[in-house]
PDB file of C-alpha atoms and ligand atoms in Angstrom:
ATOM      1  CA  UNK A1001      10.475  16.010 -10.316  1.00 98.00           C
ATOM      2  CA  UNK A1002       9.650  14.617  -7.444  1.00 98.00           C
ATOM      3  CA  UNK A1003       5.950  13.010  -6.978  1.00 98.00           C
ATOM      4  CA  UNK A1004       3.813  11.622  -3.887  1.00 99.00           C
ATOM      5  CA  UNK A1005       1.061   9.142  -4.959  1.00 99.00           C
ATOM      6  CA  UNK A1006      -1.335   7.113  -3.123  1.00 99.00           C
ATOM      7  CA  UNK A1007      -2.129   3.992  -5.109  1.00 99.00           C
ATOM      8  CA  UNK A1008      -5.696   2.326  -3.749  1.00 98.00           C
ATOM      9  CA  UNK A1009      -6.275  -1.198  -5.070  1.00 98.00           C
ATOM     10  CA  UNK A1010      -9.706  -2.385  -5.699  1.00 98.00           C
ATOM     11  CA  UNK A1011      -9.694  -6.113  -7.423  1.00 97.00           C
ATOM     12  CA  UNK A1012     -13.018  -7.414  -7.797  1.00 97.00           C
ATOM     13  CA  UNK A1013     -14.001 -10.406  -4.960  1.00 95.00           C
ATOM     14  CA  UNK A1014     -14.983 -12.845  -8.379  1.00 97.00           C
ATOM     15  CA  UNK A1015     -11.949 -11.792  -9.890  1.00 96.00           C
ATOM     16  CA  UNK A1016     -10.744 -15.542 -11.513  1.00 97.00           C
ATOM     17  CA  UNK A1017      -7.940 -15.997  -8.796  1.00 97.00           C
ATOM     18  CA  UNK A1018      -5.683 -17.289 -11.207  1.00 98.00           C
ATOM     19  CA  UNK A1019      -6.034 -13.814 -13.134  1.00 97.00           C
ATOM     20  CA  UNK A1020      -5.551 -12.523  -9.871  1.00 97.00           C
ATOM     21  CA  UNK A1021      -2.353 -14.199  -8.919  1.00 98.00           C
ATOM     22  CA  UNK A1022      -0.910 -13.175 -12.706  1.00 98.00           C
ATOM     23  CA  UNK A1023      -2.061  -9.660 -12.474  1.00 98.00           C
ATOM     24  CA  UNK A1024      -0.325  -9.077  -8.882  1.00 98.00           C
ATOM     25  CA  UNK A1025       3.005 -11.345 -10.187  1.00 98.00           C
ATOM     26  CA  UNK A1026       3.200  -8.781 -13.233  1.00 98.00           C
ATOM     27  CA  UNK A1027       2.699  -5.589 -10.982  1.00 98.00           C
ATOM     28  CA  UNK A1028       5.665  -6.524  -8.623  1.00 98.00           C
ATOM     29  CA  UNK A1029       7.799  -7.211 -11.525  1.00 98.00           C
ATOM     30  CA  UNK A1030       6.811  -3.729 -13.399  1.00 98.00           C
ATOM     31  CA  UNK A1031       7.231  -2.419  -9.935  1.00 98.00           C
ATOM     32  CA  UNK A1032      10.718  -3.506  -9.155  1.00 98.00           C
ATOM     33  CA  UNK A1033      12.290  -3.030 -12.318  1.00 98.00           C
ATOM     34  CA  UNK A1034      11.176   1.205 -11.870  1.00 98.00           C
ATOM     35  CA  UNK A1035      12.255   1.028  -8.482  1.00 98.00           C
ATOM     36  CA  UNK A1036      16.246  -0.156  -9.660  1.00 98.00           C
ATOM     37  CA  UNK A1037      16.083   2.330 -11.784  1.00 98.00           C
ATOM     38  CA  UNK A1038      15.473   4.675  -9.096  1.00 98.00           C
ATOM     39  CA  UNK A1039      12.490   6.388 -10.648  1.00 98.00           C
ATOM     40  CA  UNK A1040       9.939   4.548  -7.593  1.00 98.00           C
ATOM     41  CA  UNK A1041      12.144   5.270  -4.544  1.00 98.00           C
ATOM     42  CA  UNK A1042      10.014   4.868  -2.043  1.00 98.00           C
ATOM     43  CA  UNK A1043       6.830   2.493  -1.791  1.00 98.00           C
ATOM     44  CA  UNK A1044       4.951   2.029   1.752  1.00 98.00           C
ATOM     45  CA  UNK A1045       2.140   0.050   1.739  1.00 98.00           C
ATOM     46  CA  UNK A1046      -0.633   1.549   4.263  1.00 98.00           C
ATOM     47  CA  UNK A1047      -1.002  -0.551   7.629  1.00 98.00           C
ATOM     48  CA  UNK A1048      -4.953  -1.996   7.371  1.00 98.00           C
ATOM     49  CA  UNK A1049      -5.187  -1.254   3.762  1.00 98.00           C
ATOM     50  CA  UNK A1050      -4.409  -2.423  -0.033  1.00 98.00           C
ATOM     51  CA  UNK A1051      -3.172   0.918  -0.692  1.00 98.00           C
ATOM     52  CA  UNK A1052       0.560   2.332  -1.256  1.00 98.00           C
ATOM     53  CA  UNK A1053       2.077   5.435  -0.233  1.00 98.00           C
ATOM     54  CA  UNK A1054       4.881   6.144  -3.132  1.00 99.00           C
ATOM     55  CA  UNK A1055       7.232   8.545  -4.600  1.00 99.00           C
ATOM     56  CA  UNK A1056       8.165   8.471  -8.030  1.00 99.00           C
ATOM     57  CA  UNK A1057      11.550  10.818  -9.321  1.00 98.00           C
ATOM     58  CA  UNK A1058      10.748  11.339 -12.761  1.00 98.00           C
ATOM     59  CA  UNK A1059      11.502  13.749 -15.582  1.00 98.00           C
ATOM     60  CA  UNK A1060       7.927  14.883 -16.112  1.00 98.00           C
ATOM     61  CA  UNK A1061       4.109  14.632 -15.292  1.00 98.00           C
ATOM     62  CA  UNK A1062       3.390  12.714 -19.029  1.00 98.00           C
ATOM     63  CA  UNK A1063       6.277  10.070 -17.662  1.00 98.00           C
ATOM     64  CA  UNK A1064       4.154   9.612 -14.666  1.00 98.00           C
ATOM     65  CA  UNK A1065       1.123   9.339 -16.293  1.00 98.00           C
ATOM     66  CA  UNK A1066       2.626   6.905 -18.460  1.00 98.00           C
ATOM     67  CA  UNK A1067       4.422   4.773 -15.940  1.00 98.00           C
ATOM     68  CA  UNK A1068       1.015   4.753 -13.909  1.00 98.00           C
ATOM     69  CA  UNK A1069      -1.091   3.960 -16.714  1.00 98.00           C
ATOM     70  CA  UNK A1070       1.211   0.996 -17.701  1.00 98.00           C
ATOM     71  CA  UNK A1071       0.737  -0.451 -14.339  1.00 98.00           C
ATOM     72  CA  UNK A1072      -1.386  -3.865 -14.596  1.00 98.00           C
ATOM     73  CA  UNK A1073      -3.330  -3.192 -11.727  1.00 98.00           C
ATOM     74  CA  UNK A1074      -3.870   0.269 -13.227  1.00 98.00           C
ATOM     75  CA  UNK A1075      -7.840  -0.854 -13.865  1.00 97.00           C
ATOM     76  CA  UNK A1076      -8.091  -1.488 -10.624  1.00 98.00           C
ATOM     77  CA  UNK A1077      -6.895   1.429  -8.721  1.00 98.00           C
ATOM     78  CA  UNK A1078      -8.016   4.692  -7.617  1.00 98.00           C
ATOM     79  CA  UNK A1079      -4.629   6.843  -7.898  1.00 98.00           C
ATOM     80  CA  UNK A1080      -4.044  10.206  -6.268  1.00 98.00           C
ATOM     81  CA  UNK A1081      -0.607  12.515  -7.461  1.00 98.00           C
ATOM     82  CA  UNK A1082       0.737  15.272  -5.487  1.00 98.00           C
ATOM     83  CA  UNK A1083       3.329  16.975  -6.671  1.00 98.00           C
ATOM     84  CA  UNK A1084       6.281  17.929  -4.769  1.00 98.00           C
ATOM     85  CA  UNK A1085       8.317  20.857  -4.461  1.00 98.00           C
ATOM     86  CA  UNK A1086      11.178  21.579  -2.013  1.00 97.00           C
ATOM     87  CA  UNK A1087      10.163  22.862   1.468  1.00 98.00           C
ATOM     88  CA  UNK A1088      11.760  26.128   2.409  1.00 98.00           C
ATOM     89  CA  UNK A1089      13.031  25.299   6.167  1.00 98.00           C
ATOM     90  CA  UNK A1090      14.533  21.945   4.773  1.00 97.00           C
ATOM     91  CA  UNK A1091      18.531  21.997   5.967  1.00 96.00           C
TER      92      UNK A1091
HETATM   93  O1  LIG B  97      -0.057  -3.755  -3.513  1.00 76.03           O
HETATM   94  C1  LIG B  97      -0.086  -2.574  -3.914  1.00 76.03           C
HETATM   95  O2  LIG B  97      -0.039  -1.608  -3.142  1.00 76.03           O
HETATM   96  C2  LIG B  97      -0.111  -2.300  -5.386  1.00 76.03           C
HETATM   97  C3  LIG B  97       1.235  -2.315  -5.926  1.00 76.03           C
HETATM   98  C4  LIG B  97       1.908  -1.316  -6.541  1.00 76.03           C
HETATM   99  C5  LIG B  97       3.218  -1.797  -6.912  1.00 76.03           C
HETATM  100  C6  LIG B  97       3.178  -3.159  -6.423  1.00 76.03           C
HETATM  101  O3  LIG B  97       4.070  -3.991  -6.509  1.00 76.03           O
HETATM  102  O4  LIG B  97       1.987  -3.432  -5.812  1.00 76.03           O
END
């Protein structure tokens, strides 16, 4: 199944910028790892923004929740899912 999501980031300005730095180091690597395994195919960050466009190919709504709730900047995002179905004039 395929999923669009808009990720929106919201860290706090006092946020201990050493917390910061770890909390952003820890979401690429969470990031990258889903992406080789092809379930985050597509991420697009948002020109003038510290949001994401993304799709996610997973098996299920509860993996999505789950792989979006395990993100560490999960706290600190609004997060909007649409799901996806096939388009009928796609060739
Ligand atoms: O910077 C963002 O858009 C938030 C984010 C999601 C995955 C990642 O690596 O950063």
């Amino acid at each position: 199944m395929l999923f669009h999501v808009r990720m929106d980031v919201h860290l706090p300005a006092d946020l201990d910028p050493e917390m910061r730095a770890d909390i952003v180091a820890r979401e690429k690597a969470y990031s990258q790892e889903l992406q080789r395994s092809g379930k985050w195919p597509h991420i697009w960050r948002i020109v003038g923004e510290y949001s994401n466009f993304s799709v996610f190919d997973v098996e299920s709504g509860d993996e999505l929740h789950d792989i979006l709730s395990g993100l560490p900047l999960f706290p600190y995002m609004d997060i909007k899912v649409t799901p996806l179905a096939k388009h009928p004039s796609k060739i």
